[in-house]
Short mmCIF file of C-alpha atoms and ligand atoms in Angstrom, two decimals:
data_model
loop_
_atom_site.label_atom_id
_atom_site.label_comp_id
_atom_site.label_asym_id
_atom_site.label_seq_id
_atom_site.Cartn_x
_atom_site.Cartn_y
_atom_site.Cartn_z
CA UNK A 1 183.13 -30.50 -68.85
CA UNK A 2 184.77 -33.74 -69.71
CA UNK A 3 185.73 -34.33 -66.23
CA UNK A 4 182.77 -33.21 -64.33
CA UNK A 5 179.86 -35.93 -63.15
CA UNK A 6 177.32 -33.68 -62.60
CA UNK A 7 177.17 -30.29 -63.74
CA UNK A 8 175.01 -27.54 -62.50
CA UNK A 9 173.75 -24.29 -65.40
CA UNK A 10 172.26 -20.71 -64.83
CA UNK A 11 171.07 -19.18 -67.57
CA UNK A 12 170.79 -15.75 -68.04
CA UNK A 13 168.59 -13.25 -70.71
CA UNK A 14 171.81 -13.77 -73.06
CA UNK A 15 170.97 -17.32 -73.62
CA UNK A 16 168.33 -16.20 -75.53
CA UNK A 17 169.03 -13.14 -77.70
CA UNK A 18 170.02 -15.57 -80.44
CA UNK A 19 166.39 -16.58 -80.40
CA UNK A 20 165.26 -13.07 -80.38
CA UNK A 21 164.24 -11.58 -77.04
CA UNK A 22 166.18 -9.00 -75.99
CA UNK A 23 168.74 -9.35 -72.54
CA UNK A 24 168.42 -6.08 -70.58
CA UNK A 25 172.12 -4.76 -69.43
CA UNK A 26 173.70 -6.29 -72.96
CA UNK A 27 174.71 -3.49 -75.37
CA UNK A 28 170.71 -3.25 -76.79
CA UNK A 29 169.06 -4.34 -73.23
CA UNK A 30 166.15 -3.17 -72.27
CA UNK A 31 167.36 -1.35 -69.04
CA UNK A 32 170.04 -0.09 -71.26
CA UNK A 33 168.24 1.45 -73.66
CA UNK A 34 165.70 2.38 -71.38
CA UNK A 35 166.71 3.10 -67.52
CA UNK A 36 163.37 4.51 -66.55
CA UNK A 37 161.64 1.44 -67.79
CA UNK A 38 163.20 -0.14 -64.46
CA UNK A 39 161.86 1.79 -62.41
CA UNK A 40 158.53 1.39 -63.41
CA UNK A 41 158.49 -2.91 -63.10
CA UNK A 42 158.19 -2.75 -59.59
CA UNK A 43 155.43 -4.88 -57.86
CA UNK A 44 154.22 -1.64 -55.51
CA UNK A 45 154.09 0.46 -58.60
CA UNK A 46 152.00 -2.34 -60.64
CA UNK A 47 149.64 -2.87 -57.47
CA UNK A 48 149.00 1.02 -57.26
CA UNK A 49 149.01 2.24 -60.81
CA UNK A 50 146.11 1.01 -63.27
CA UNK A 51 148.42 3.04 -65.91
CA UNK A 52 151.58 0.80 -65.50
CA UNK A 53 149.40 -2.55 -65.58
CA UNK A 54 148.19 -0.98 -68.93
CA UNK A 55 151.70 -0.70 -70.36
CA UNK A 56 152.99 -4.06 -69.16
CA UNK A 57 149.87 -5.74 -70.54
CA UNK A 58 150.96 -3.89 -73.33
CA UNK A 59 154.32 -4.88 -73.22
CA UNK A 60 153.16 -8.91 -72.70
CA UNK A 61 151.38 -8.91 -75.85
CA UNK A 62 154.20 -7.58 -77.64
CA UNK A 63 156.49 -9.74 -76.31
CA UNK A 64 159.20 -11.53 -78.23
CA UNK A 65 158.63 -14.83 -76.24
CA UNK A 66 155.07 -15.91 -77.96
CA UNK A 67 157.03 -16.31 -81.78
CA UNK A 68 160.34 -17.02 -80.19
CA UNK A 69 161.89 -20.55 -80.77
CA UNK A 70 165.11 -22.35 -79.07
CA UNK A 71 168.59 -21.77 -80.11
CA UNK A 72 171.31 -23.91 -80.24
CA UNK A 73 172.18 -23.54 -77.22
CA UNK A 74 169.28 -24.50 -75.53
CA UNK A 75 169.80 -27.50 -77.14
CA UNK A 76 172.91 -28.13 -76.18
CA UNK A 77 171.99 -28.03 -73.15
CA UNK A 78 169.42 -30.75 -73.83
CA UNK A 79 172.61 -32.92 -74.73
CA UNK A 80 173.91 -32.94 -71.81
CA UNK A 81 170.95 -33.73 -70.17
CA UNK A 82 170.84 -36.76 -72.45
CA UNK A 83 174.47 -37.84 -71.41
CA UNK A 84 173.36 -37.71 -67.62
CA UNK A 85 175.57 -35.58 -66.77
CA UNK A 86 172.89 -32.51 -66.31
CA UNK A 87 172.05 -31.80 -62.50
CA UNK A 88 170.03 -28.84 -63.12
CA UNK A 89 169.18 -25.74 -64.89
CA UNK A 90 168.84 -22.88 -62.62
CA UNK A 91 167.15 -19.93 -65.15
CA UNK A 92 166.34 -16.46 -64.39
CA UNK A 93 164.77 -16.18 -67.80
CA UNK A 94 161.02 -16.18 -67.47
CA UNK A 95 160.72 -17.57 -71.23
CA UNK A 96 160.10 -21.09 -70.63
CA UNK A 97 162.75 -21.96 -74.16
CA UNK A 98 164.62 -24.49 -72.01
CA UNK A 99 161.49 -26.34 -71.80
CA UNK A 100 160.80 -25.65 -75.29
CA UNK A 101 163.68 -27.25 -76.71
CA UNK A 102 162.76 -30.66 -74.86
CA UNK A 103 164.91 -30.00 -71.12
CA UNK A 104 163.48 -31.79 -68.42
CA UNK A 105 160.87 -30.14 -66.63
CA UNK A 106 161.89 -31.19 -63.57
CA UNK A 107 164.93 -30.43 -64.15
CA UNK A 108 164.37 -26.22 -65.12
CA UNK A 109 164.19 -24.52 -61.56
CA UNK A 110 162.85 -21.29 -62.85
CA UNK A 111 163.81 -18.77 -60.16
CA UNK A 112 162.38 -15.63 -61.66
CA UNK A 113 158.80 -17.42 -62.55
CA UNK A 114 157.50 -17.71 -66.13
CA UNK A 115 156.16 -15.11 -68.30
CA UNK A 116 153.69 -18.12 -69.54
CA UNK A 117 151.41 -18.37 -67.11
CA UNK A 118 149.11 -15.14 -65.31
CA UNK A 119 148.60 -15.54 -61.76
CA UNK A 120 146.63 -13.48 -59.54
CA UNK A 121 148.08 -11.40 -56.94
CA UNK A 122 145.51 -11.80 -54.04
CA UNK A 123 143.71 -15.05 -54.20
CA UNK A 124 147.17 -17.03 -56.66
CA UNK A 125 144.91 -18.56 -59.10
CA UNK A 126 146.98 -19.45 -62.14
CA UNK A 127 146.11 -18.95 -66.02
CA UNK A 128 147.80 -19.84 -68.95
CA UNK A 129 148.88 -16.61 -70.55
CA UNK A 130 147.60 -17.77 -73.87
CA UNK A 131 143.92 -17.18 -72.10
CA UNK A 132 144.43 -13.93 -71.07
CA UNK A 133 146.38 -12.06 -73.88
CA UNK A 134 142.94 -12.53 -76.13
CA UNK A 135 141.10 -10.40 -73.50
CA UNK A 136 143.80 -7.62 -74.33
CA UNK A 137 143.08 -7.77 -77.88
CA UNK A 138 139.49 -7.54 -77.11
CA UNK A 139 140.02 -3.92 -75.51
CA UNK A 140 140.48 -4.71 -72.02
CA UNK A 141 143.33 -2.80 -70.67
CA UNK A 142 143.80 -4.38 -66.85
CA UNK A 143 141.97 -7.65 -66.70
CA UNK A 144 140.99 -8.85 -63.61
CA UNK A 145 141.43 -12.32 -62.09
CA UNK A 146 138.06 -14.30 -63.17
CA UNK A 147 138.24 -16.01 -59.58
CA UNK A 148 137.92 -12.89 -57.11
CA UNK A 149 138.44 -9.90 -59.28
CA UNK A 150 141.82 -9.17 -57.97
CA UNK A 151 144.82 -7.65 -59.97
CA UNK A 152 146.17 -10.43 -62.66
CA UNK A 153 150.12 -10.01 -63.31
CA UNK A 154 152.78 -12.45 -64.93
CA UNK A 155 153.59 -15.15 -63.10
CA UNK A 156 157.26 -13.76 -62.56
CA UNK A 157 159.27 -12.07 -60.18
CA UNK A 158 158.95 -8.33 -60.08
CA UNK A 159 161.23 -6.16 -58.12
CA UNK A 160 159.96 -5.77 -54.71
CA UNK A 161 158.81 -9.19 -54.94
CA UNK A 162 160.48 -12.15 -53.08
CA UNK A 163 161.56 -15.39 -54.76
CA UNK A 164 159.57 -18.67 -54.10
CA UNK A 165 161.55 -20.48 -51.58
CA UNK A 166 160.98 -23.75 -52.60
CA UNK A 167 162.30 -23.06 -55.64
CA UNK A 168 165.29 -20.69 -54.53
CA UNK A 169 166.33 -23.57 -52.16
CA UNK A 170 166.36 -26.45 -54.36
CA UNK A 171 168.77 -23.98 -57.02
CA UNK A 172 170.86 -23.84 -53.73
CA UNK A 173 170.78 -27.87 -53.57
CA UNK A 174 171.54 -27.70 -57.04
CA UNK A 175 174.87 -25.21 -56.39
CA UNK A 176 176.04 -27.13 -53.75
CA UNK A 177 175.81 -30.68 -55.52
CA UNK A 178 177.74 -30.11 -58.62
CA UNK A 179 181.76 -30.81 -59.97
CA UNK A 180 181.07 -27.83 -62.54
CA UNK A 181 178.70 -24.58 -62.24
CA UNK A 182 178.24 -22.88 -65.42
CA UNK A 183 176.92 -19.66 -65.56
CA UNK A 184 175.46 -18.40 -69.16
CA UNK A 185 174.61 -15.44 -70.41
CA UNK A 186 174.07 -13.24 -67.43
CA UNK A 187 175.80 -10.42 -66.02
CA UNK A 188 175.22 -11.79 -62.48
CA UNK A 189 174.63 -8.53 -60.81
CA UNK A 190 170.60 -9.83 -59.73
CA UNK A 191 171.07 -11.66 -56.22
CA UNK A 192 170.61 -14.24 -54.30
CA UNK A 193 170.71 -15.86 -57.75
CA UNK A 194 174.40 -14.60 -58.85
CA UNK A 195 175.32 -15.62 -55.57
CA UNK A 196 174.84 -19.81 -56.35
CA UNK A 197 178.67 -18.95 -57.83
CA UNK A 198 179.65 -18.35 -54.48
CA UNK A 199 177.60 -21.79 -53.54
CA UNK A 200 179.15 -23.90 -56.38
CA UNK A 201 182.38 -22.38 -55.55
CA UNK A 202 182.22 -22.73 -51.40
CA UNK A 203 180.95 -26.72 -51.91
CA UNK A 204 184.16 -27.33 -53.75
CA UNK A 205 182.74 -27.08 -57.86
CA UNK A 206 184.92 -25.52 -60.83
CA UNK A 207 183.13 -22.14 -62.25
CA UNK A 208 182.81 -21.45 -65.72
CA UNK A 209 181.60 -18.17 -66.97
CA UNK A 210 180.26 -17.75 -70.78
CA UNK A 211 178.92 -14.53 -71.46
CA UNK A 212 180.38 -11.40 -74.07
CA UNK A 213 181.26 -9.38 -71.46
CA UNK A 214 182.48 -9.39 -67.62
CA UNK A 215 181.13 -9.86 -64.57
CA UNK A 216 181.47 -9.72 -60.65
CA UNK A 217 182.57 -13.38 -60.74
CA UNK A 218 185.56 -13.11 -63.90
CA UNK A 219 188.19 -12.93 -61.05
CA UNK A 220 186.61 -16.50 -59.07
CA UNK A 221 186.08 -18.12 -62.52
CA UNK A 222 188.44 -21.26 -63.76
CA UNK A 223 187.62 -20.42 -67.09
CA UNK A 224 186.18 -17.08 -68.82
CA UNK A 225 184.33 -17.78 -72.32
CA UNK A 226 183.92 -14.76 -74.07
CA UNK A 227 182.37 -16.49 -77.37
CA UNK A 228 178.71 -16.29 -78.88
CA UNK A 229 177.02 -18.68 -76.69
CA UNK A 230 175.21 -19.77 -79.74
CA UNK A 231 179.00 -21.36 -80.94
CA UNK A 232 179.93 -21.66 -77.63
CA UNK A 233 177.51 -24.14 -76.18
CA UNK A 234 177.31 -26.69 -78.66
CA UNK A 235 181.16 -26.92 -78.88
CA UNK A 236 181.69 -27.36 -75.14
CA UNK A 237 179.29 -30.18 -75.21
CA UNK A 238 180.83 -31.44 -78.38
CA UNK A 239 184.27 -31.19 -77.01
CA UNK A 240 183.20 -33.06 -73.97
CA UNK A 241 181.92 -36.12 -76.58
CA UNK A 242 178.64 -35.52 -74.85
CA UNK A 243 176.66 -34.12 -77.86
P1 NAD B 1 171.35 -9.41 -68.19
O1 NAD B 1 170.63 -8.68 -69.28
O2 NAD B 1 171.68 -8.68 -66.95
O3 NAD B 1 172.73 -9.97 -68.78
C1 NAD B 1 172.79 -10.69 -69.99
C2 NAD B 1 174.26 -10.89 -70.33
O4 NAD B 1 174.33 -11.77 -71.46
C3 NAD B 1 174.96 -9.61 -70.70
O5 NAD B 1 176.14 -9.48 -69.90
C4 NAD B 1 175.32 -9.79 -72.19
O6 NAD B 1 176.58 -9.28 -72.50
C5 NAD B 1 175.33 -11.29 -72.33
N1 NAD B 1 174.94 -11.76 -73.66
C6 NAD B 1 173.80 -11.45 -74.34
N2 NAD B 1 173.73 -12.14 -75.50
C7 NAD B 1 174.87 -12.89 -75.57
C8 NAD B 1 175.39 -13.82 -76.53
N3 NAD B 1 174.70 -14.14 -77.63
N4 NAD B 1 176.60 -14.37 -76.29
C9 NAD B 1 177.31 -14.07 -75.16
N5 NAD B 1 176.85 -13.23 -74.21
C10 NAD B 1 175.65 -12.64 -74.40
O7 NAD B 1 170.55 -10.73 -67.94
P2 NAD B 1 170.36 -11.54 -66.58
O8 NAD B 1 171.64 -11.61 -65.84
O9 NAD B 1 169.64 -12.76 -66.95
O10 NAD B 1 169.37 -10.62 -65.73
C11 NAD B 1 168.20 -10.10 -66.34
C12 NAD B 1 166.92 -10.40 -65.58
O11 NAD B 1 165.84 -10.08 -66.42
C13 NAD B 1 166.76 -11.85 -65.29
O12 NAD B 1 166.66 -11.95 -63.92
C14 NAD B 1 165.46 -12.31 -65.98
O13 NAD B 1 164.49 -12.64 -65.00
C15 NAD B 1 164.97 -11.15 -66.72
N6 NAD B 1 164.93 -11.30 -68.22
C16 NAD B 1 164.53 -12.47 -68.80
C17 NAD B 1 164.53 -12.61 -70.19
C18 NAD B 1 164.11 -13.92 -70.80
O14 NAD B 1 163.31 -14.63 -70.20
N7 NAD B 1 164.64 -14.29 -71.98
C19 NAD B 1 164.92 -11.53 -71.00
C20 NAD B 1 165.30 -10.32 -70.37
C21 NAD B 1 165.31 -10.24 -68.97
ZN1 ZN B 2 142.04 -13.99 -57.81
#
């Protein structure tokens, strides 16, 4: 960290438990808990089934995310970012708690979308998710977009769905220019994204894993951290006199 110009992060679901909202292939994940539930977040079975838009509205106003704050990690990260030594944060979390704690915008390349905002899924009109939630509460059960009546969803990534290849090729850019790649809290097992390790790697960076327990990458790593990324973070960026 104290040697590296520019360093490149991916965060993962386990940069946030601290903060409350549960990862889901940690010991209490979702998936974990719950392998069926899976199954069900595709995008075909959310197009066909008014049933399984019901429960994921359900599941949307229940979420974690609308009372959840930043960690200390997240600011860490925000540290760094003031040093200038932060290329980018590549996040799979759809959360938006990088943003939150006062990151960039521009610098947050959320590859797996953002559980903030509703978009439609045949004419892509966006919504803040604050707007539509209050339609759940009034009874409606699948709400439809306001625009063209089609079928409103999170604006995130199911499975089934492809990533947006803007973004997904400017987390590539960001792979390929960095001296360190630090991936954080995530059991890098969802591609392409695990596969920017291979990118950071391949363009000549050092890789850094911090997460509880192993993954794919532990045997390309420089450096495993095993720690609470809560204490983790901060005492990297400490370490590296860049907090
Ligand atoms: P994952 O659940 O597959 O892996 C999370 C990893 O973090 C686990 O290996 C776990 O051991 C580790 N971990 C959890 N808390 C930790 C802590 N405090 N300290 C150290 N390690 C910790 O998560 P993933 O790889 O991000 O993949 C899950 C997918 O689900 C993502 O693609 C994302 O889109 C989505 N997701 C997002 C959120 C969110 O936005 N916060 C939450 C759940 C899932
Ligand atoms: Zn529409």
């Amino acid at each position: 960290m104290r040697e590296a110009g520019a360093v490149t992060v991916l965060t993962g679901a386990g940069i946030s438990t601290e903060s409350g909202i549960p990862d889901f292939r940690g010991p209490q994940g979702l998936w974990t808990r719950n392998p069926a539930a899976q199954a069900m977040f595709t995008i075909e079975n959310y197009l066909a089934d008014p049933e399984v838009r019901r429960r994921a509205w359900e599941m949307r106003l229940a979420s974690p995310v609308w009372s959840a704050e930043p960690n200390r990690a997240h600011r860490a990260l925000v540290a760094l970012e003031r040093a200038g030594r932060l290329r980018a944060i590549v996040t799979q979390n759809t959360d938006g708690l990088h943003q939150e704690a006062g990151s960039g915008p521009e610098r947050v390349l959320e590859v797996h979308g953002t559980a903030r905002w509703a978009m439609c899924t045949d004419c892509d009109d966006r919504t803040p998710m604050r707007e539509v939630l209050p339609r759940i509460e009034a009874g409606e059960t699948d709400p439809p977009c306001r625009d063209c009546g089609g079928v409103l969803k999170s604006a995130t990534v199911s499975f089934g769905q492809s990533l947006d290849p803007e973004v997904l090729s400017a987390a590539i850019d960001a792979g390929r220019d960095c001296d360190l790649f630090v991936a954080i809290g995530t059991s890098l097992t969802v591609h392409p994204v695990a596969g920017l390790c291979e990118v950071a790697l391949s363009a000549g960076a050092r890789l850094v894993i911090v997460n509880a327990e192993p993954t794919p990458y532990d045997d390309v790593a420089d450096a495993l951290v095993r720690d609470p990324i809560g204490e983790a973070l901060p005492r990297l960026v400490d370490a590296a006199a860049l907090g």
